[in-house]
Tab-separated table of C-alpha atoms and ligand atoms in Angstrom:
chain	number	residue	atom	x	y	z
G	60	MET	CA	103.852	107.109	69.531
G	61	SER	CA	100.426	110.082	70.901
G	62	ASN	CA	101.540	113.481	71.079
G	63	PRO	CA	100.036	115.147	73.540
G	64	ALA	CA	99.822	118.360	71.840
G	65	SER	CA	97.394	116.814	68.765
G	66	PRO	CA	93.710	116.339	69.015
G	67	PRO	CA	92.729	113.091	68.890
G	68	ALA	CA	91.972	111.725	65.644
G	69	VAL	CA	88.409	111.679	64.935
G	70	GLY	CA	86.478	109.010	65.988
G	71	VAL	CA	88.611	107.906	68.448
G	72	VAL	CA	86.848	107.687	71.569
G	73	VAL	CA	89.689	108.844	74.125
G	74	ASP	CA	87.869	109.117	77.480
G	75	ARG	CA	91.961	110.286	79.066
G	76	PRO	CA	93.844	112.481	77.489
G	77	PRO	CA	97.712	112.522	77.337
G	78	LEU	CA	99.480	114.568	79.904
G	79	THR	CA	103.273	115.865	79.951
G	80	PHE	CA	104.567	116.576	83.361
G	81	PRO	CA	106.848	119.781	83.493
G	82	PRO	CA	110.689	119.192	82.237
G	83	GLY	CA	112.777	117.480	85.159
G	84	PHE	CA	109.915	115.888	87.553
G	85	LEU	CA	111.283	113.673	89.617
G	86	TRP	CA	109.959	109.761	88.814
G	87	GLY	CA	110.633	107.321	91.013
G	88	ALA	CA	109.915	104.420	93.367
G	89	ALA	CA	110.090	104.157	97.603
G	90	THR	CA	111.463	101.083	100.009
G	91	ALA	CA	112.278	101.277	103.723
G	92	ALA	CA	114.585	99.445	104.967
G	93	TYR	CA	113.020	96.780	107.313
G	94	GLN	CA	110.547	96.151	104.588
G	95	ILE	CA	112.565	94.911	102.250
G	96	GLU	CA	116.823	94.343	103.667
G	97	GLY	CA	116.341	91.001	105.548
G	98	ALA	CA	120.271	90.758	107.285
G	99	ALA	CA	118.745	91.498	110.471
G	100	ALA	CA	121.437	90.088	112.393
G	101	GLU	CA	124.454	90.625	109.785
G	102	GLY	CA	126.821	93.168	109.537
G	103	GLY	CA	126.797	94.292	112.908
G	104	ARG	CA	123.045	95.114	112.932
G	105	THR	CA	121.351	94.838	116.220
G	106	PRO	CA	117.627	94.554	116.443
G	107	SER	CA	115.014	97.668	116.638
G	108	ILE	CA	111.331	97.984	117.637
G	109	TRP	CA	110.049	96.342	115.063
G	110	ASP	CA	112.566	92.911	115.416
G	111	THR	CA	110.909	93.268	118.650
G	112	PHE	CA	107.865	93.474	117.875
G	113	SER	CA	107.360	91.019	114.577
G	114	HIS	CA	109.156	88.459	116.581
G	115	THR	CA	106.455	88.471	119.401
G	116	PRO	CA	103.552	86.361	119.014
G	117	GLY	CA	100.438	87.547	117.852
G	118	ARG	CA	101.380	91.147	116.923
G	119	VAL	CA	102.041	90.761	113.142
G	120	VAL	CA	99.718	88.159	110.640
G	121	GLU	CA	100.881	84.718	110.400
G	122	GLY	CA	104.152	85.538	112.771
G	123	HIS	CA	105.966	87.320	109.744
G	124	THR	CA	108.921	88.631	110.837
G	125	GLY	CA	111.735	90.812	108.594
G	126	ASP	CA	114.528	88.968	108.865
G	127	VAL	CA	114.796	88.006	105.462
G	128	ALA	CA	112.189	90.108	103.351
G	129	CYS	CA	113.248	90.595	100.038
G	130	ASP	CA	116.482	89.866	100.792
G	131	HIS	CA	117.872	93.149	99.596
G	132	TYR	CA	120.534	93.186	101.919
G	133	HIS	CA	122.380	90.717	99.864
G	134	ARG	CA	120.906	91.619	96.155
G	135	MET	CA	121.317	95.688	95.911
G	136	GLY	CA	123.540	95.055	92.956
G	137	SER	CA	120.842	93.500	90.668
G	138	ASP	CA	117.946	94.982	92.509
G	139	VAL	CA	119.608	98.716	91.280
G	140	ALA	CA	120.006	97.175	88.235
G	141	LEU	CA	116.107	96.685	88.129
G	142	MET	CA	115.409	99.939	88.991
G	143	ALA	CA	117.926	101.299	85.928
G	144	GLU	CA	116.133	98.769	83.450
G	145	LEU	CA	112.471	100.815	84.647
G	146	GLY	CA	114.106	104.259	84.258
G	147	LEU	CA	113.648	105.460	87.297
G	148	ARG	CA	115.044	109.382	87.687
G	149	SER	CA	115.230	108.621	91.509
G	150	TYR	CA	115.050	105.897	94.459
G	151	ARG	CA	113.728	106.847	97.982
G	152	PHE	CA	115.083	103.994	100.315
G	153	SER	CA	115.813	104.914	104.305
G	154	VAL	CA	118.911	103.737	106.254
G	155	SER	CA	118.187	101.440	109.293
G	156	TRP	CA	119.056	103.156	112.211
G	157	PRO	CA	120.080	100.346	114.298
G	158	ARG	CA	122.296	99.001	110.807
G	159	VAL	CA	124.215	102.009	111.345
G	160	GLN	CA	124.527	102.888	114.884
G	161	PRO	CA	123.946	99.750	116.543
G	162	GLY	CA	121.557	100.403	119.717
G	163	GLY	CA	121.445	103.541	118.965
G	164	THR	CA	123.652	105.694	120.749
G	165	GLY	CA	127.757	105.528	120.702
G	166	PRO	CA	129.732	104.866	117.237
G	167	ALA	CA	129.033	104.538	114.075
G	168	ASN	CA	129.418	100.815	112.456
G	169	ALA	CA	131.287	100.963	109.707
G	170	GLU	CA	130.169	97.842	108.134
G	171	GLY	CA	126.448	99.364	107.927
G	172	LEU	CA	127.675	102.517	106.796
G	173	ASP	CA	129.277	100.521	103.885
G	174	PHE	CA	126.107	99.306	102.694
G	175	TYR	CA	124.777	102.162	102.110
G	176	ARG	CA	127.747	103.943	100.398
G	177	ARG	CA	127.554	101.056	98.120
G	178	LEU	CA	123.871	101.784	97.480
G	179	VAL	CA	124.095	105.444	97.212
G	180	ASP	CA	127.090	104.755	94.483
G	181	GLU	CA	125.309	102.213	92.442
G	182	LEU	CA	122.421	104.339	92.272
G	183	LEU	CA	124.771	107.225	90.981
G	184	GLY	CA	126.450	105.134	88.602
G	185	HIS	CA	122.885	104.083	87.108
G	186	GLY	CA	121.628	108.002	87.178
G	187	ILE	CA	119.334	107.650	89.808
G	188	GLU	CA	119.079	110.269	92.356
G	189	PRO	CA	119.470	108.918	96.032
G	190	TRP	CA	116.454	110.373	98.103
G	191	LEU	CA	117.676	108.789	101.869
G	192	THR	CA	114.738	109.163	104.339
G	193	LEU	CA	116.640	108.444	107.748
G	194	TYR	CA	113.940	107.087	109.866
G	195	HIS	CA	111.359	105.009	108.995
G	196	TRP	CA	110.184	103.444	111.911
G	197	ASP	CA	112.958	101.096	112.779
G	198	LEU	CA	113.976	102.806	116.581
G	199	PRO	CA	117.055	100.837	117.938
G	200	GLN	CA	115.242	98.802	121.059
G	201	PRO	CA	118.142	99.998	123.984
G	202	LEU	CA	116.680	103.424	123.086
G	203	GLU	CA	112.671	101.835	123.046
G	204	ASP	CA	114.049	100.281	126.591
G	205	ALA	CA	114.863	103.973	128.085
G	206	GLY	CA	111.637	105.399	127.119
G	207	GLY	CA	111.391	105.364	123.426
G	208	TRP	CA	109.831	108.758	121.494
G	209	PRO	CA	107.955	109.606	124.576
G	210	ALA	CA	111.007	110.680	126.055
G	211	ARG	CA	112.630	113.669	124.943
G	212	ASP	CA	115.990	112.175	124.596
G	213	THR	CA	115.076	110.004	121.933
G	214	ALA	CA	115.443	113.350	119.864
G	215	ALA	CA	118.602	114.136	120.508
G	216	ARG	CA	119.789	111.000	120.006
G	217	PHE	CA	117.587	110.964	116.856
G	218	ALA	CA	120.114	114.481	116.102
G	219	ASP	CA	123.451	112.379	116.507
G	220	TYR	CA	122.498	109.805	114.208
G	221	ALA	CA	121.428	112.151	111.739
G	222	THR	CA	125.123	114.040	111.410
G	223	LEU	CA	126.853	110.501	111.533
G	224	VAL	CA	124.688	109.751	108.196
G	225	SER	CA	125.032	113.023	107.123
G	226	ASP	CA	129.160	112.658	108.091
G	227	ALA	CA	129.274	109.221	105.978
G	228	LEU	CA	126.748	109.778	103.050
G	229	GLY	CA	126.201	113.667	102.892
G	230	ASP	CA	128.789	113.946	99.680
G	231	ARG	CA	126.890	112.083	97.749
G	232	VAL	CA	123.468	112.646	98.676
G	233	ARG	CA	121.430	115.400	97.961
G	234	TYR	CA	118.238	115.052	99.417
G	235	TRP	CA	117.311	114.074	103.195
G	236	THR	CA	114.163	113.200	104.849
G	237	THR	CA	114.216	113.372	108.673
G	238	LEU	CA	110.763	110.826	109.202
G	239	ASN	CA	108.635	109.144	107.456
G	240	GLU	CA	104.957	109.030	108.581
G	241	PRO	CA	105.778	110.493	112.096
G	242	TRP	CA	101.832	109.807	112.544
G	243	CYS	CA	102.004	106.628	112.030
G	244	SER	CA	105.545	106.129	114.573
G	245	ALA	CA	103.033	107.946	117.361
G	246	PHE	CA	99.848	107.315	117.735
G	247	LEU	CA	99.914	103.524	115.801
G	248	GLY	CA	102.902	102.579	118.149
G	249	TYR	CA	101.750	104.360	121.439
G	250	GLY	CA	98.632	104.817	120.585
G	251	SER	CA	96.410	102.050	118.830
G	252	GLY	CA	99.301	99.574	119.779
G	253	VAL	CA	98.739	98.294	115.670
G	254	HIS	CA	102.451	99.115	115.513
G	255	ALA	CA	105.958	98.611	116.771
G	256	PRO	CA	106.483	99.432	119.396
G	257	GLY	CA	103.041	98.349	120.209
G	258	ARG	CA	102.287	100.215	123.423
G	259	SER	CA	98.730	101.542	124.126
G	260	ASP	CA	98.804	104.683	125.670
G	261	GLY	CA	97.262	107.896	124.521
G	262	ALA	CA	99.416	110.464	126.297
G	263	ASP	CA	102.800	108.624	125.222
G	264	ALA	CA	101.330	108.864	121.706
G	265	VAL	CA	100.689	112.939	122.045
G	266	ARG	CA	103.931	112.994	123.307
G	267	ALA	CA	105.635	110.457	120.868
G	268	GLY	CA	104.259	112.864	118.170
G	269	HIS	CA	105.968	116.030	119.683
G	270	HIS	CA	109.614	114.202	120.304
G	271	LEU	CA	109.373	112.667	116.895
G	272	MET	CA	108.494	116.490	115.458
G	273	LEU	CA	111.521	117.714	117.906
G	274	GLY	CA	114.067	115.217	116.479
G	275	HIS	CA	113.429	116.391	113.225
G	276	GLY	CA	113.514	119.716	113.880
G	277	LEU	CA	117.385	119.229	115.526
G	278	ALA	CA	118.031	116.234	112.730
G	279	VAL	CA	117.180	119.323	110.217
G	280	GLN	CA	119.517	121.912	112.203
G	281	ALA	CA	122.784	119.097	112.317
G	282	LEU	CA	121.610	118.229	108.300
G	283	ARG	CA	122.339	121.850	107.678
G	284	ALA	CA	125.196	122.295	109.366
G	285	ALA	CA	127.053	119.203	108.571
G	286	ARG	CA	126.037	120.064	104.760
G	287	PRO	CA	124.676	123.282	103.695
G	288	SER	CA	123.976	122.011	99.920
G	289	ALA	CA	121.691	119.370	101.584
G	290	GLU	CA	118.042	119.370	100.425
G	291	VAL	CA	116.528	118.436	103.709
G	292	GLY	CA	112.703	117.448	104.119
G	293	VAL	CA	109.673	115.395	106.301
G	294	THR	CA	107.441	112.823	104.907
G	295	VAL	CA	103.500	113.353	106.523
G	296	ASN	CA	101.053	111.079	105.387
G	297	LEU	CA	97.674	113.005	105.083
G	298	TYR	CA	94.395	112.574	104.626
G	299	PRO	CA	91.246	114.969	103.588
G	300	VAL	CA	88.941	114.208	106.067
G	301	THR	CA	85.324	114.433	105.185
G	302	PRO	CA	82.190	114.900	107.260
G	303	ALA	CA	79.602	111.752	105.912
G	304	SER	CA	76.857	114.529	105.598
G	305	ASP	CA	76.222	118.070	106.200
G	306	ALA	CA	75.291	117.484	110.265
G	307	PRO	CA	77.541	119.987	112.559
G	308	ALA	CA	78.260	117.180	114.337
G	309	ASP	CA	79.953	115.048	111.624
G	310	ALA	CA	81.457	118.120	110.794
G	311	ASP	CA	82.937	118.548	114.332
G	312	ALA	CA	84.212	115.070	113.785
G	313	ALA	CA	86.048	115.634	110.852
G	314	ARG	CA	87.283	118.391	112.367
G	315	ARG	CA	88.925	116.620	115.297
G	316	ILE	CA	90.182	114.176	113.063
G	317	ASP	CA	91.817	116.426	110.642
G	318	GLY	CA	93.477	118.189	113.959
G	319	LEU	CA	95.210	114.332	114.676
G	320	ALA	CA	95.914	112.703	110.989
G	321	ASN	CA	96.889	116.131	109.582
G	322	ARG	CA	97.304	119.672	111.151
G	323	PHE	CA	98.938	117.932	114.282
G	324	PHE	CA	101.747	117.658	112.278
G	325	LEU	CA	101.315	120.453	109.902
G	326	ASP	CA	100.952	123.017	112.347
G	327	PRO	CA	103.997	122.602	114.356
G	328	LEU	CA	106.113	121.885	111.649
G	329	LEU	CA	105.423	124.507	109.080
G	330	ARG	CA	103.454	127.336	111.494
G	331	GLY	CA	105.630	126.839	114.931
G	332	SER	CA	102.305	125.884	116.786
G	333	TYR	CA	100.156	123.721	118.084
G	334	PRO	CA	95.899	124.699	116.596
G	335	ALA	CA	94.158	125.884	119.755
G	336	ASP	CA	90.775	123.331	118.773
G	337	LEU	CA	93.514	120.368	118.153
G	338	MET	CA	94.978	121.255	121.753
G	339	ALA	CA	91.300	121.901	123.283
G	340	ASP	CA	90.219	118.368	122.147
G	341	LEU	CA	93.191	116.767	123.782
G	342	ALA	CA	92.386	118.383	127.367
G	343	GLY	CA	91.635	115.416	128.820
G	344	VAL	CA	94.578	112.918	126.805
G	345	THR	CA	97.764	115.644	128.285
G	346	ASP	CA	98.430	119.070	129.639
G	347	PHE	CA	101.170	119.406	126.489
G	348	GLY	CA	103.485	119.757	129.662
G	349	HIS	CA	106.153	117.895	127.696
G	350	VAL	CA	106.698	121.067	125.233
G	351	ARG	CA	109.373	123.460	126.260
G	352	ASP	CA	110.333	127.230	125.438
G	353	GLY	CA	111.753	126.987	121.669
G	354	ASP	CA	110.733	123.514	121.223
G	355	LEU	CA	108.175	124.950	118.577
G	356	ALA	CA	110.734	126.977	116.931
G	357	THR	CA	113.034	124.187	116.900
G	358	ILE	CA	110.106	122.072	115.336
G	359	SER	CA	109.456	124.662	112.602
G	360	THR	CA	113.118	124.970	111.049
G	361	PRO	CA	112.557	125.657	107.804
G	362	LEU	CA	112.696	123.245	105.442
G	363	ASP	CA	113.876	122.874	101.638
G	364	VAL	CA	110.907	120.312	100.486
G	365	VAL	CA	108.317	118.627	102.023
G	366	GLY	CA	107.363	114.876	100.699
G	367	VAL	CA	103.345	114.179	101.023
G	368	ASN	CA	102.697	110.485	101.536
G	369	TYR	CA	99.270	109.857	100.341
G	370	TYR	CA	96.744	106.784	99.940
G	371	SER	CA	93.163	107.564	100.625
G	372	ARG	CA	90.414	109.663	102.711
G	373	HIS	CA	88.665	109.636	106.252
G	374	VAL	CA	84.737	109.499	105.828
G	375	VAL	CA	83.858	110.413	109.177
G	376	ALA	CA	80.580	110.925	111.320
G	377	ALA	CA	79.944	111.757	115.286
G	378	PRO	CA	79.684	109.247	117.833
G	379	VAL	CA	76.265	107.633	117.972
G	380	PRO	CA	75.502	106.562	121.577
G	381	ASP	CA	75.280	102.962	122.485
G	382	ALA	CA	76.373	102.106	119.438
G	383	GLU	CA	78.039	98.565	118.759
G	384	PRO	CA	82.245	99.442	119.344
G	385	GLU	CA	84.681	98.800	116.143
G	386	PRO	CA	87.387	96.889	117.243
G	387	TYR	CA	89.795	98.779	114.913
G	388	TRP	CA	89.351	102.232	115.872
G	389	ARG	CA	88.311	101.640	119.484
G	390	ALA	CA	90.025	100.794	122.304
G	391	PRO	CA	92.830	101.159	122.377
G	392	SER	CA	92.251	103.736	119.420
G	393	CYS	CA	94.714	105.961	117.983
G	394	TRP	CA	92.840	108.807	117.822
G	395	PRO	CA	93.322	109.902	121.292
G	396	GLY	CA	90.638	111.999	122.991
G	397	SER	CA	88.196	110.979	119.742
G	398	GLU	CA	87.883	107.150	120.333
G	399	ASP	CA	84.596	107.938	119.365
G	400	VAL	CA	84.139	109.142	116.240
G	401	ARG	CA	82.616	106.608	113.918
G	402	PHE	CA	84.773	106.114	110.215
G	403	VAL	CA	82.644	105.446	107.959
G	404	THR	CA	82.697	103.283	104.870
G	405	ARG	CA	81.154	104.809	101.363
G	406	GLY	CA	80.788	101.535	99.671
G	407	VAL	CA	83.084	103.111	96.809
G	408	PRO	CA	85.904	100.339	95.482
G	409	VAL	CA	88.669	99.677	97.820
G	410	THR	CA	92.332	98.050	97.534
G	411	ASP	CA	93.477	94.948	99.270
G	412	MET	CA	93.890	96.985	102.326
G	413	ASN	CA	90.118	97.808	102.353
G	414	TRP	CA	91.604	101.674	101.352
G	415	GLU	CA	88.847	103.571	99.709
G	416	ILE	CA	90.091	104.574	96.419
G	417	ASP	CA	89.900	108.412	95.919
G	418	ALA	CA	92.575	110.255	93.697
G	419	PRO	CA	90.671	113.910	93.400
G	420	GLY	CA	91.574	112.846	97.834
G	421	LEU	CA	95.378	113.543	96.049
G	422	VAL	CA	94.727	117.168	94.506
G	423	GLU	CA	92.754	118.694	97.688
G	424	THR	CA	95.215	117.220	99.955
G	425	LEU	CA	98.876	119.084	98.016
G	426	ARG	CA	96.125	122.095	96.991
G	427	ARG	CA	95.786	121.887	100.941
G	428	VAL	CA	99.222	122.058	101.540
G	429	HIS	CA	100.408	124.021	99.185
G	430	GLU	CA	97.735	126.980	99.671
G	431	GLU	CA	97.211	126.583	103.750
G	432	TYR	CA	100.937	126.223	104.476
G	433	THR	CA	103.669	126.597	102.208
G	434	ASP	CA	104.995	127.583	99.233
G	435	LEU	CA	108.027	125.111	99.163
G	436	PRO	CA	108.363	122.005	96.632
G	437	LEU	CA	106.556	118.997	97.240
G	438	TYR	CA	106.873	115.633	96.333
G	439	VAL	CA	104.248	113.016	96.732
G	440	THR	CA	106.992	110.456	98.288
G	441	GLU	CA	104.466	107.409	98.647
G	442	ASN	CA	101.387	106.910	96.495
G	443	GLY	CA	99.967	103.029	95.817
G	444	SER	CA	97.878	100.450	96.582
G	445	ALA	CA	97.575	96.538	97.562
G	446	PHE	CA	95.987	93.879	95.847
G	447	VAL	CA	96.095	90.623	94.902
G	448	ASP	CA	98.318	89.528	92.315
G	449	GLU	CA	98.624	86.102	90.305
G	450	VAL	CA	101.853	84.614	88.683
G	451	VAL	CA	100.571	83.682	85.281
G	452	ASP	CA	102.828	81.913	83.063
G	453	GLY	CA	106.077	84.174	84.622
G	454	ARG	CA	103.689	87.210	84.159
G	455	VAL	CA	101.833	89.950	86.797
G	456	GLU	CA	98.927	91.599	84.911
G	457	ASP	CA	98.009	93.899	87.638
G	458	ALA	CA	95.128	96.242	85.749
G	459	ASP	CA	94.412	97.597	89.018
G	460	ARG	CA	97.443	98.455	90.478
G	461	LEU	CA	97.965	100.146	87.307
G	462	ALA	CA	94.734	101.879	87.190
G	463	TYR	CA	95.204	103.090	90.544
G	464	PHE	CA	98.661	104.247	89.775
G	465	ASP	CA	97.142	106.079	86.603
G	466	ALA	CA	94.130	107.869	88.687
G	467	HIS	CA	96.833	109.116	90.815
G	468	LEU	CA	99.101	110.626	88.527
G	469	ARG	CA	96.228	112.312	86.906
G	470	ALA	CA	95.414	114.021	90.170
G	471	ALA	CA	98.830	114.907	90.524
G	472	HIS	CA	98.757	116.517	87.105
G	473	GLU	CA	95.520	118.358	88.079
G	474	ALA	CA	97.055	119.903	91.424
G	475	ILE	CA	100.372	120.821	89.041
G	476	GLU	CA	97.547	123.281	86.993
G	477	ALA	CA	96.181	123.821	89.616
G	478	GLY	CA	99.652	125.983	90.760
G	479	VAL	CA	101.431	123.476	93.212
G	480	PRO	CA	104.875	123.390	92.683
G	481	LEU	CA	105.342	119.555	92.955
G	482	ARG	CA	108.393	118.247	91.633
G	483	GLY	CA	108.012	114.588	91.811
G	484	TYR	CA	106.569	111.148	92.553
G	485	PHE	CA	107.380	108.070	94.177
G	486	ALA	CA	105.417	105.122	93.703
G	487	TRP	CA	104.873	102.809	96.626
G	488	SER	CA	106.419	100.560	96.113
G	489	LEU	CA	109.731	99.472	94.698
G	490	MET	CA	108.624	95.966	95.220
G	491	ASP	CA	106.403	93.847	97.311
G	492	ASN	CA	107.447	93.884	100.748
G	493	PHE	CA	107.062	93.286	104.611
G	494	GLU	CA	103.951	95.875	104.941
G	495	TRP	CA	104.196	95.791	108.927
G	496	ALA	CA	101.388	94.338	110.630
G	497	TRP	CA	100.208	92.029	107.610
G	498	GLY	CA	103.560	90.666	107.133
G	499	TYR	CA	103.210	89.697	103.538
G	500	THR	CA	100.348	89.128	102.884
G	501	LYS	CA	99.769	92.681	100.986
G	502	ARG	CA	101.248	93.187	97.882
G	503	PHE	CA	102.086	96.677	96.951
G	504	GLY	CA	105.235	96.380	94.652
G	505	MET	CA	105.525	97.266	90.729
G	506	VAL	CA	107.681	94.231	91.228
G	507	HIS	CA	106.478	90.600	92.020
G	508	VAL	CA	108.502	89.103	94.826
G	509	ASP	CA	108.527	85.220	95.420
G	510	TYR	CA	109.717	85.090	99.457
G	511	ASP	CA	110.440	81.297	98.296
G	512	THR	CA	112.504	82.212	95.721
G	513	GLN	CA	113.309	85.699	96.003
G	514	VAL	CA	113.003	86.170	91.902
G	515	ARG	CA	111.624	89.482	90.782
G	516	ILE	CA	108.739	89.508	88.380
G	517	PRO	CA	108.137	93.316	87.235
G	518	LYS	CA	104.310	93.418	87.402
G	519	SER	CA	102.566	94.993	83.757
G	520	SER	CA	102.219	98.513	86.773
G	521	ALA	CA	106.048	98.740	86.193
G	522	ARG	CA	106.666	98.206	82.429
G	523	TRP	CA	103.746	100.590	82.296
G	524	TYR	CA	105.550	103.294	84.672
G	525	ALA	CA	108.539	102.595	82.959
G	526	GLU	CA	106.719	104.171	79.740
G	527	VAL	CA	105.796	107.187	81.950
G	528	ILE	CA	108.835	108.017	83.397
G	529	ARG	CA	110.136	107.750	79.381
G	530	ARG	CA	107.386	109.878	78.062
G	531	ASN	CA	107.535	111.978	80.904
G	532	GLY	CA	103.889	111.743	81.078
G	533	LEU	CA	100.836	109.773	80.345
G	534	ALA	CA	99.375	108.408	77.140
G	535	ALA	CA	95.715	109.049	75.887
G	536	GLN	CA	93.648	105.840	77.299
I	152	FCB	C1	102.700	103.832	104.402
I	152	FCB	C2	104.491	103.330	105.348
I	152	FCB	C3	105.155	102.398	103.855
I	152	FCB	C4	104.103	101.647	103.279
I	152	FCB	C5	103.088	102.116	102.862
I	152	FCB	C6	101.735	101.265	102.793
I	152	FCB	O1	102.377	104.479	105.678
I	152	FCB	O2	105.180	104.802	104.814
I	152	FCB	O3	105.987	102.154	104.827
I	152	FCB	O4	103.727	100.451	104.241
I	152	FCB	O5	101.844	103.087	103.970
């Protein structure tokens, strides 16, 4: 075993030195309810927007749905045993709103809550810290029928749901995340429509973003009132946005996309205001008439932690008149008011999602949140990569995914050395699962799932990660 303090042996070429993380660094892995649970119509669960969306022809690749997913609902015990075998110190999961409060209003469904009580007890029994996310995109369908996130009332419904979960689990869960990636819920769900509920209206997307954050603020207050000891946070997905050239027009394109992707959320949540330039960019989309007095104070209710999900960087350029439209990013667009900005690929290595691999972007992102926004403890609540895996003789050698994790953990360490109070890291994902509009065609897991047999095989990245956790750091390579 290498000793991080000793220099490399003479004659040994060490490209990447060993790194040790601060004591108590929280090592975990993440999943989300709809992506793994299955049991869509069991135990009193009713449909969410993702059930409706995935059952609508043409919405999800190959018509895949989360009906069965990883069957985690029935395999929870052995899944937690596997987490323990990998040495996870924490497990980030989400609660399915329509499982614990069918329809999104009214009393709790005891059977649904029992599932999460058992999960949490099982985790605690194995010494694994539960990290609970209240909303990872599965809005109860009746709330969408009543207007969804563009409707203000959904925020109040969310706070009620938060109270109900806190009443049931607050005695045993310390870490609470309100929302996962509100950008995706708002701009993919109501802007481009590539995510549930599949609506495409820029103004609705902006309203949805606001009401998601309002729901977050109300939920933070509800969680604190119910359980003052709770550590409460939110998870945002952030991207460094880089202009493709030094041209001022490209810099302006980067400013616009940074506004929509990052500052739309960071500023209200952590500063209590919307950026003026973003509001100006959106002037043709909305007059922000949905923002009421006091909303921003609620939205910026102080937090205990901030979660950052990081996958890649956006490189953007100014619109080119008469350019061929890029179908994914345009009409309908998830960038209201900035539909014409071009997303540029640099030709660097990409994952199976076509997302550029950019570990330095994680350092930039974490430093920015800390240096520009907050002194709060930060956690990387998701980071990972999809690659095509092959099972050979019962093994999956996922060198690409392992290298991705290695590079990003080195970046996380660099951020810590630069002064970022980064307290933990959650790999996305514990196991292969339902990757939203891509169904089961994209594999992000450290554990391989055979969807016919539900057999789990830890990939080499999982074995490697277990060793990282054991030594609280990275070996030299
Ligand atoms: C994030 C989501 C997560 C997963 C990863 C790949 O945007 O939070 O559920 O789909 O991307």
